[in-house]
Amino acid sequence: SYELTQPPSVSVSPGQTVSIACSGDNLGDKYTSWYQQRPGQSPVLVIYQNTERPSGIPERFSGSNSGHTAALTISGTQAMDEADYFCQAWDSTTAVFGGGTKLTVL
Amino acid sequence: EVQLVQSGPEVKKPGESLKISCQVSGYSFTKYWIGWVRQMPGKGLEWMGIIYPGDSDTRYHPSFQGQVTISADKSISTAYLQWSSLKASDTAMYYCARHISTLGTMWLDYWGHGTLVTVSS
């Protein structure tokens, strides 16, 4: 079965730029989405189709996908961005999630 | 406004059956896939399966095939997830989510608030 791999944790200072990677076999041939989950809350879609932002998601969130790696980049990171982030791709007839990355804003 | 309202928390014993629900509003229930995602305590997201309420086409992740049943009632815009015999390992938060399907891919754009299922003797 298809697998997506994310680093367990990433840290960033307020105002800096951080990227969270998601790797999978030929992931660049698939569309990747990203979800933010704050503690005790439901996940929220922040990026879909590799680079698209849903209405209401700040412009500081962006995405890319090429080769075997997709990335979520947060520019000018704010304290409110501290959360778990999950990548997701569609493989044949099922969705696959990465294991999640805990973003800490120090 | 799109809303997915899930049923309340459940506490069950091993071997018991359970059916949890997700009632939607703000969009045409029969025109979008809707599915379920499991999150075990302190763990990540696991996609369980989806149903297209328009024709009841249902797909399961291999890990959940035969373990749960996903269904929908178009008359009340509600999707369901049910178990015939719960196990302690079914203890988790369960989210319903609307799926957008296009260009051979899907993503989950609206999520419910989650239903906590606790299975303990």
PDB file of C-alpha atoms in Angstrom:
ATOM      1  CA  SER A   1       0.000   0.000   0.000  1.00  0.00           C
ATOM      2  CA  TYR A   2       1.074   3.565  -0.633  1.00  0.00           C
ATOM      3  CA  GLU A   3       2.800   5.401   2.214  1.00  0.00           C
ATOM      4  CA  LEU A   4       3.502   9.053   2.996  1.00  0.00           C
ATOM      5  CA  THR A   5       6.322   9.984   5.367  1.00  0.00           C
ATOM      6  CA  GLN A   6       6.576  13.192   7.397  1.00  0.00           C
ATOM      7  CA  PRO A   7       9.086  14.302  10.041  1.00  0.00           C
ATOM      8  CA  PRO A   8       7.555  13.914  13.524  1.00  0.00           C
ATOM      9  CA  SER A   9       8.382  17.454  14.561  1.00  0.00           C
ATOM     10  CA  VAL A  10       9.622  20.780  13.261  1.00  0.00           C
ATOM     11  CA  SER A  11      10.283  24.012  15.131  1.00  0.00           C
ATOM     12  CA  VAL A  12      10.398  27.625  13.979  1.00  0.00           C
ATOM     13  CA  SER A  13      10.814  31.071  15.504  1.00  0.00           C
ATOM     14  CA  PRO A  14       7.975  33.571  15.155  1.00  0.00           C
ATOM     15  CA  GLY A  15       8.175  35.530  11.921  1.00  0.00           C
ATOM     16  CA  GLN A  16      10.412  32.989  10.204  1.00  0.00           C
ATOM     17  CA  THR A  17       9.647  30.666   7.295  1.00  0.00           C
ATOM     18  CA  VAL A  18       9.279  26.928   7.806  1.00  0.00           C
ATOM     19  CA  SER A  19       8.682  24.038   5.425  1.00  0.00           C
ATOM     20  CA  ILE A  20       7.177  20.673   6.314  1.00  0.00           C
ATOM     21  CA  ALA A  21       8.046  17.822   3.966  1.00  0.00           C
ATOM     22  CA  CYS A  22       5.949  14.863   2.908  1.00  0.00           C
ATOM     23  CA  SER A  23       7.591  12.114   0.889  1.00  0.00           C
ATOM     24  CA  GLY A  24       6.191   9.214  -1.100  1.00  0.00           C
ATOM     25  CA  ASP A  25       7.035   7.174  -4.170  1.00  0.00           C
ATOM     26  CA  ASN A  26       6.561   9.459  -7.196  1.00  0.00           C
ATOM     27  CA  LEU A  27       4.401  11.730  -5.057  1.00  0.00           C
ATOM     28  CA  GLY A  28       4.872  14.460  -7.653  1.00  0.00           C
ATOM     29  CA  ASP A  29       2.594  12.469  -9.972  1.00  0.00           C
ATOM     30  CA  LYS A  30      -0.259  12.813  -7.491  1.00  0.00           C
ATOM     31  CA  TYR A  31      -2.094  15.771  -5.984  1.00  0.00           C
ATOM     32  CA  THR A  32      -1.283  16.494  -2.331  1.00  0.00           C
ATOM     33  CA  SER A  33      -3.442  18.220   0.263  1.00  0.00           C
ATOM     34  CA  TRP A  34      -2.490  19.518   3.711  1.00  0.00           C
ATOM     35  CA  TYR A  35      -4.499  19.753   6.933  1.00  0.00           C
ATOM     36  CA  GLN A  36      -3.875  21.721  10.110  1.00  0.00           C
ATOM     37  CA  GLN A  37      -5.082  20.300  13.411  1.00  0.00           C
ATOM     38  CA  ARG A  38      -4.827  22.413  16.526  1.00  0.00           C
ATOM     39  CA  PRO A  39      -5.052  20.619  19.894  1.00  0.00           C
ATOM     40  CA  GLY A  40      -8.574  19.479  20.658  1.00  0.00           C
ATOM     41  CA  GLN A  41      -9.933  20.609  17.295  1.00  0.00           C
ATOM     42  CA  SER A  42     -10.971  19.013  14.023  1.00  0.00           C
ATOM     43  CA  PRO A  43      -8.568  19.109  11.081  1.00  0.00           C
ATOM     44  CA  VAL A  44      -8.810  22.083   8.715  1.00  0.00           C
ATOM     45  CA  LEU A  45      -7.883  21.984   5.026  1.00  0.00           C
ATOM     46  CA  VAL A  46      -5.112  24.522   4.305  1.00  0.00           C
ATOM     47  CA  ILE A  47      -3.827  23.398   0.866  1.00  0.00           C
ATOM     48  CA  TYR A  48      -5.393  21.250  -1.861  1.00  0.00           C
ATOM     49  CA  GLN A  49      -4.254  20.188  -5.330  1.00  0.00           C
ATOM     50  CA  ASN A  50      -0.635  20.850  -4.324  1.00  0.00           C
ATOM     51  CA  THR A  51      -0.794  24.653  -4.318  1.00  0.00           C
ATOM     52  CA  GLU A  52      -4.374  25.876  -3.884  1.00  0.00           C
ATOM     53  CA  ARG A  53      -5.574  27.644  -0.739  1.00  0.00           C
ATOM     54  CA  PRO A  54      -9.214  27.367   0.363  1.00  0.00           C
ATOM     55  CA  SER A  55     -11.086  30.563   1.049  1.00  0.00           C
ATOM     56  CA  GLY A  56     -10.145  31.961   4.439  1.00  0.00           C
ATOM     57  CA  ILE A  57      -6.682  30.405   4.626  1.00  0.00           C
ATOM     58  CA  PRO A  58      -3.972  33.065   4.998  1.00  0.00           C
ATOM     59  CA  GLU A  59      -1.619  33.727   2.106  1.00  0.00           C
ATOM     60  CA  ARG A  60       1.357  32.787   4.285  1.00  0.00           C
ATOM     61  CA  PHE A  61       0.429  29.133   3.657  1.00  0.00           C
ATOM     62  CA  SER A  62       1.720  27.702   0.363  1.00  0.00           C
ATOM     63  CA  GLY A  63       2.393  24.299  -1.117  1.00  0.00           C
ATOM     64  CA  SER A  64       4.589  22.584  -3.665  1.00  0.00           C
ATOM     65  CA  ASN A  65       4.992  19.075  -5.021  1.00  0.00           C
ATOM     66  CA  SER A  66       7.679  17.606  -7.257  1.00  0.00           C
ATOM     67  CA  GLY A  67       9.517  14.349  -7.626  1.00  0.00           C
ATOM     68  CA  HIS A  68       9.026  12.327  -4.459  1.00  0.00           C
ATOM     69  CA  THR A  69       8.384  15.211  -2.059  1.00  0.00           C
ATOM     70  CA  ALA A  70       5.578  17.644  -1.345  1.00  0.00           C
ATOM     71  CA  ALA A  71       6.037  20.550   1.020  1.00  0.00           C
ATOM     72  CA  LEU A  72       3.897  22.910   3.036  1.00  0.00           C
ATOM     73  CA  THR A  73       5.577  26.268   3.590  1.00  0.00           C
ATOM     74  CA  ILE A  74       4.488  28.826   6.155  1.00  0.00           C
ATOM     75  CA  SER A  75       5.978  32.286   5.719  1.00  0.00           C
ATOM     76  CA  GLY A  76       6.045  34.747   8.603  1.00  0.00           C
ATOM     77  CA  THR A  77       5.005  32.004  11.020  1.00  0.00           C
ATOM     78  CA  GLN A  78       2.726  33.097  13.846  1.00  0.00           C
ATOM     79  CA  ALA A  79       2.113  31.577  17.269  1.00  0.00           C
ATOM     80  CA  MET A  80      -1.368  30.538  16.118  1.00  0.00           C
ATOM     81  CA  ASP A  81       0.219  28.280  13.483  1.00  0.00           C
ATOM     82  CA  GLU A  82       1.466  25.906  16.182  1.00  0.00           C
ATOM     83  CA  ALA A  83      -0.381  22.689  15.380  1.00  0.00           C
ATOM     84  CA  ASP A  84      -0.114  19.239  13.856  1.00  0.00           C
ATOM     85  CA  TYR A  85       0.043  19.152  10.063  1.00  0.00           C
ATOM     86  CA  PHE A  86      -0.936  16.162   7.926  1.00  0.00           C
ATOM     87  CA  CYS A  87      -0.331  15.627   4.216  1.00  0.00           C
ATOM     88  CA  GLN A  88      -2.760  13.527   2.187  1.00  0.00           C
ATOM     89  CA  ALA A  89      -2.772  12.016  -1.281  1.00  0.00           C
ATOM     90  CA  TRP A  90      -5.168   9.839  -3.252  1.00  0.00           C
ATOM     91  CA  ASP A  91      -3.927   6.402  -4.287  1.00  0.00           C
ATOM     92  CA  SER A  92      -6.174   4.569  -6.744  1.00  0.00           C
ATOM     93  CA  THR A  93      -9.364   4.265  -4.656  1.00  0.00           C
ATOM     94  CA  THR A  94      -8.235   5.287  -1.191  1.00  0.00           C
ATOM     95  CA  ALA A  95      -6.929   8.357   0.579  1.00  0.00           C
ATOM     96  CA  VAL A  96      -3.604   8.129   2.376  1.00  0.00           C
ATOM     97  CA  PHE A  97      -2.445  10.410   5.189  1.00  0.00           C
ATOM     98  CA  GLY A  98       1.082  11.068   6.310  1.00  0.00           C
ATOM     99  CA  GLY A  99       1.877  10.399   9.937  1.00  0.00           C
ATOM    100  CA  GLY A 100       1.742  14.086  10.828  1.00  0.00           C
ATOM    101  CA  THR A 101       4.257  16.745  11.861  1.00  0.00           C
ATOM    102  CA  LYS A 102       4.037  18.701  15.082  1.00  0.00           C
ATOM    103  CA  LEU A 103       4.989  22.318  14.405  1.00  0.00           C
ATOM    104  CA  THR A 104       6.309  24.188  17.425  1.00  0.00           C
ATOM    105  CA  VAL A 105       6.611  27.968  17.285  1.00  0.00           C
ATOM    106  CA  LEU A 106       9.343  28.835  19.781  1.00  0.00           C
TER     107      LEU A 106
ATOM    108  CA  GLU B   1     -22.898  27.532   5.300  1.00  0.00           C
ATOM    109  CA  VAL B   2     -21.689  23.949   5.091  1.00  0.00           C
ATOM    110  CA  GLN B   3     -22.063  22.111   8.408  1.00  0.00           C
ATOM    111  CA  LEU B   4     -21.415  18.509   9.440  1.00  0.00           C
ATOM    112  CA  VAL B   5     -22.952  17.736  12.838  1.00  0.00           C
ATOM    113  CA  GLN B   6     -21.909  14.464  14.432  1.00  0.00           C
ATOM    114  CA  SER B   7     -23.634  12.458  17.124  1.00  0.00           C
ATOM    115  CA  GLY B   8     -22.438  12.599  20.717  1.00  0.00           C
ATOM    116  CA  PRO B   9     -19.765  10.621  22.562  1.00  0.00           C
ATOM    117  CA  GLU B  10     -20.325   6.939  23.155  1.00  0.00           C
ATOM    118  CA  VAL B  11     -19.113   4.563  25.857  1.00  0.00           C
ATOM    119  CA  LYS B  12     -19.558   0.903  24.967  1.00  0.00           C
ATOM    120  CA  LYS B  13     -18.406  -2.528  26.087  1.00  0.00           C
ATOM    121  CA  PRO B  14     -16.442  -4.942  23.892  1.00  0.00           C
ATOM    122  CA  GLY B  15     -18.760  -6.979  21.687  1.00  0.00           C
ATOM    123  CA  GLU B  16     -21.511  -4.363  21.592  1.00  0.00           C
ATOM    124  CA  SER B  17     -22.773  -2.785  18.376  1.00  0.00           C
ATOM    125  CA  LEU B  18     -22.733   0.916  17.572  1.00  0.00           C
ATOM    126  CA  LYS B  19     -23.882   3.315  14.869  1.00  0.00           C
ATOM    127  CA  ILE B  20     -22.712   6.928  14.857  1.00  0.00           C
ATOM    128  CA  SER B  21     -24.049   9.646  12.590  1.00  0.00           C
ATOM    129  CA  CYS B  22     -23.095  12.759  10.674  1.00  0.00           C
ATOM    130  CA  GLN B  23     -25.903  15.068   9.542  1.00  0.00           C
ATOM    131  CA  VAL B  24     -25.005  17.635   6.926  1.00  0.00           C
ATOM    132  CA  SER B  25     -26.517  20.928   5.848  1.00  0.00           C
ATOM    133  CA  GLY B  26     -25.644  23.784   3.530  1.00  0.00           C
ATOM    134  CA  TYR B  27     -25.013  21.713   0.416  1.00  0.00           C
ATOM    135  CA  SER B  28     -26.588  18.994  -1.717  1.00  0.00           C
ATOM    136  CA  PHE B  29     -25.920  15.785   0.230  1.00  0.00           C
ATOM    137  CA  THR B  30     -26.331  13.525  -2.798  1.00  0.00           C
ATOM    138  CA  LYS B  31     -23.727  15.271  -4.944  1.00  0.00           C
ATOM    139  CA  TYR B  32     -20.574  14.866  -2.836  1.00  0.00           C
ATOM    140  CA  TRP B  33     -18.700  11.922  -1.408  1.00  0.00           C
ATOM    141  CA  ILE B  34     -18.679  11.826   2.395  1.00  0.00           C
ATOM    142  CA  GLY B  35     -16.419   9.678   4.502  1.00  0.00           C
ATOM    143  CA  TRP B  36     -14.945   8.798   7.868  1.00  0.00           C
ATOM    144  CA  VAL B  37     -11.513   9.295   9.402  1.00  0.00           C
ATOM    145  CA  ARG B  38     -10.238   7.641  12.583  1.00  0.00           C
ATOM    146  CA  GLN B  39      -7.849   9.245  15.038  1.00  0.00           C
ATOM    147  CA  MET B  40      -6.718   7.032  17.874  1.00  0.00           C
ATOM    148  CA  PRO B  41      -5.588   8.759  21.097  1.00  0.00           C
ATOM    149  CA  GLY B  42      -2.433  10.754  20.467  1.00  0.00           C
ATOM    150  CA  LYS B  43      -2.079   9.392  16.934  1.00  0.00           C
ATOM    151  CA  GLY B  44      -2.506  10.504  13.333  1.00  0.00           C
ATOM    152  CA  LEU B  45      -5.367  10.469  10.868  1.00  0.00           C
ATOM    153  CA  GLU B  46      -6.518   7.223   9.231  1.00  0.00           C
ATOM    154  CA  TRP B  47      -8.892   7.269   6.268  1.00  0.00           C
ATOM    155  CA  MET B  48     -11.585   4.608   6.660  1.00  0.00           C
ATOM    156  CA  GLY B  49     -13.845   4.914   3.646  1.00  0.00           C
ATOM    157  CA  ILE B  50     -16.416   6.946   1.769  1.00  0.00           C
ATOM    158  CA  ILE B  51     -19.926   6.794   0.367  1.00  0.00           C
ATOM    159  CA  TYR B  52     -21.566   8.672  -2.495  1.00  0.00           C
ATOM    160  CA  PRO B  53     -25.109   9.226  -1.193  1.00  0.00           C
ATOM    161  CA  GLY B  54     -26.459   9.782  -4.704  1.00  0.00           C
ATOM    162  CA  ASP B  55     -26.101   6.109  -5.604  1.00  0.00           C
ATOM    163  CA  SER B  56     -24.733   4.561  -2.369  1.00  0.00           C
ATOM    164  CA  ASP B  57     -21.415   3.664  -4.042  1.00  0.00           C
ATOM    165  CA  THR B  58     -19.144   2.817  -1.089  1.00  0.00           C
ATOM    166  CA  ARG B  59     -15.383   2.331  -0.875  1.00  0.00           C
ATOM    167  CA  TYR B  60     -13.319   1.169   2.074  1.00  0.00           C
ATOM    168  CA  HIS B  61      -9.654   1.315   2.946  1.00  0.00           C
ATOM    169  CA  PRO B  62      -8.409  -2.301   3.011  1.00  0.00           C
ATOM    170  CA  SER B  63      -7.593  -1.939   6.723  1.00  0.00           C
ATOM    171  CA  PHE B  64     -11.247  -1.255   7.533  1.00  0.00           C
ATOM    172  CA  GLN B  65     -12.998  -3.456   4.960  1.00  0.00           C
ATOM    173  CA  GLY B  66     -15.226  -5.902   6.826  1.00  0.00           C
ATOM    174  CA  GLN B  67     -14.622  -4.147  10.150  1.00  0.00           C
ATOM    175  CA  VAL B  68     -17.124  -1.307   9.741  1.00  0.00           C
ATOM    176  CA  THR B  69     -20.087  -0.388   7.559  1.00  0.00           C
ATOM    177  CA  ILE B  70     -20.628   3.027   6.010  1.00  0.00           C
ATOM    178  CA  SER B  71     -24.131   3.990   4.947  1.00  0.00           C
ATOM    179  CA  ALA B  72     -26.250   7.050   4.200  1.00  0.00           C
ATOM    180  CA  ASP B  73     -29.891   8.151   4.388  1.00  0.00           C
ATOM    181  CA  LYS B  74     -30.621  10.687   1.661  1.00  0.00           C
ATOM    182  CA  SER B  75     -33.978  11.617   3.183  1.00  0.00           C
ATOM    183  CA  ILE B  76     -32.302  13.165   6.232  1.00  0.00           C
ATOM    184  CA  SER B  77     -28.880  14.055   4.733  1.00  0.00           C
ATOM    185  CA  THR B  78     -27.092  11.812   7.193  1.00  0.00           C
ATOM    186  CA  ALA B  79     -24.127   9.484   6.879  1.00  0.00           C
ATOM    187  CA  TYR B  80     -23.430   6.640   9.294  1.00  0.00           C
ATOM    188  CA  LEU B  81     -20.545   4.543  10.534  1.00  0.00           C
ATOM    189  CA  GLN B  82     -21.395   1.326  12.301  1.00  0.00           C
ATOM    190  CA  TRP B  83     -19.778  -1.604  14.046  1.00  0.00           C
ATOM    191  CA  SER B  84     -21.400  -4.969  14.745  1.00  0.00           C
ATOM    192  CA  SER B  85     -18.959  -5.991  17.473  1.00  0.00           C
ATOM    193  CA  LEU B  86     -16.723  -3.366  19.035  1.00  0.00           C
ATOM    194  CA  LYS B  87     -13.214  -3.998  20.289  1.00  0.00           C
ATOM    195  CA  ALA B  88     -11.159  -2.021  22.783  1.00  0.00           C
ATOM    196  CA  SER B  89      -8.910  -1.057  19.872  1.00  0.00           C
ATOM    197  CA  ASP B  90     -11.850   0.826  18.295  1.00  0.00           C
ATOM    198  CA  THR B  91     -11.450   3.491  20.983  1.00  0.00           C
ATOM    199  CA  ALA B  92     -10.821   6.674  19.020  1.00  0.00           C
ATOM    200  CA  MET B  93     -12.185   9.955  17.757  1.00  0.00           C
ATOM    201  CA  TYR B  94     -14.096   9.525  14.509  1.00  0.00           C
ATOM    202  CA  TYR B  95     -14.506  12.418  12.087  1.00  0.00           C
ATOM    203  CA  CYS B  96     -16.832  12.653   9.135  1.00  0.00           C
ATOM    204  CA  ALA B  97     -15.674  14.812   6.243  1.00  0.00           C
ATOM    205  CA  ARG B  98     -17.010  15.947   2.898  1.00  0.00           C
ATOM    206  CA  HIS B  99     -14.788  14.893   0.013  1.00  0.00           C
ATOM    207  CA  ILE B 100     -14.166  16.848  -3.171  1.00  0.00           C
ATOM    208  CA  SER B 101     -13.484  14.640  -6.183  1.00  0.00           C
ATOM    209  CA  THR B 102     -11.810  15.911  -9.336  1.00  0.00           C
ATOM    210  CA  LEU B 103      -9.061  14.973 -11.797  1.00  0.00           C
ATOM    211  CA  GLY B 104      -8.647  11.535 -10.273  1.00  0.00           C
ATOM    212  CA  THR B 105      -7.989  12.817  -6.769  1.00  0.00           C
ATOM    213  CA  MET B 106      -9.939  13.667  -3.645  1.00  0.00           C
ATOM    214  CA  TRP B 107      -9.480  15.958  -0.681  1.00  0.00           C
ATOM    215  CA  LEU B 108     -11.510  16.629   2.463  1.00  0.00           C
ATOM    216  CA  ASP B 109     -12.784  20.184   2.580  1.00  0.00           C
ATOM    217  CA  TYR B 110     -15.264  20.233   5.476  1.00  0.00           C
ATOM    218  CA  TRP B 111     -14.989  18.203   8.661  1.00  0.00           C
ATOM    219  CA  GLY B 112     -17.345  17.404  11.501  1.00  0.00           C
ATOM    220  CA  HIS B 113     -16.447  18.067  15.126  1.00  0.00           C
ATOM    221  CA  GLY B 114     -15.750  14.420  15.818  1.00  0.00           C
ATOM    222  CA  THR B 115     -17.427  11.639  17.813  1.00  0.00           C
ATOM    223  CA  LEU B 116     -15.412  10.092  20.641  1.00  0.00           C
ATOM    224  CA  VAL B 117     -15.989   6.365  20.939  1.00  0.00           C
ATOM    225  CA  THR B 118     -14.687   4.643  24.058  1.00  0.00           C
ATOM    226  CA  VAL B 119     -14.786   0.862  24.276  1.00  0.00           C
ATOM    227  CA  SER B 120     -13.989  -0.530  27.696  1.00  0.00           C
ATOM    228  CA  SER B 121     -15.107  -3.395  29.860  1.00  0.00           C
TER     229      SER B 121
END
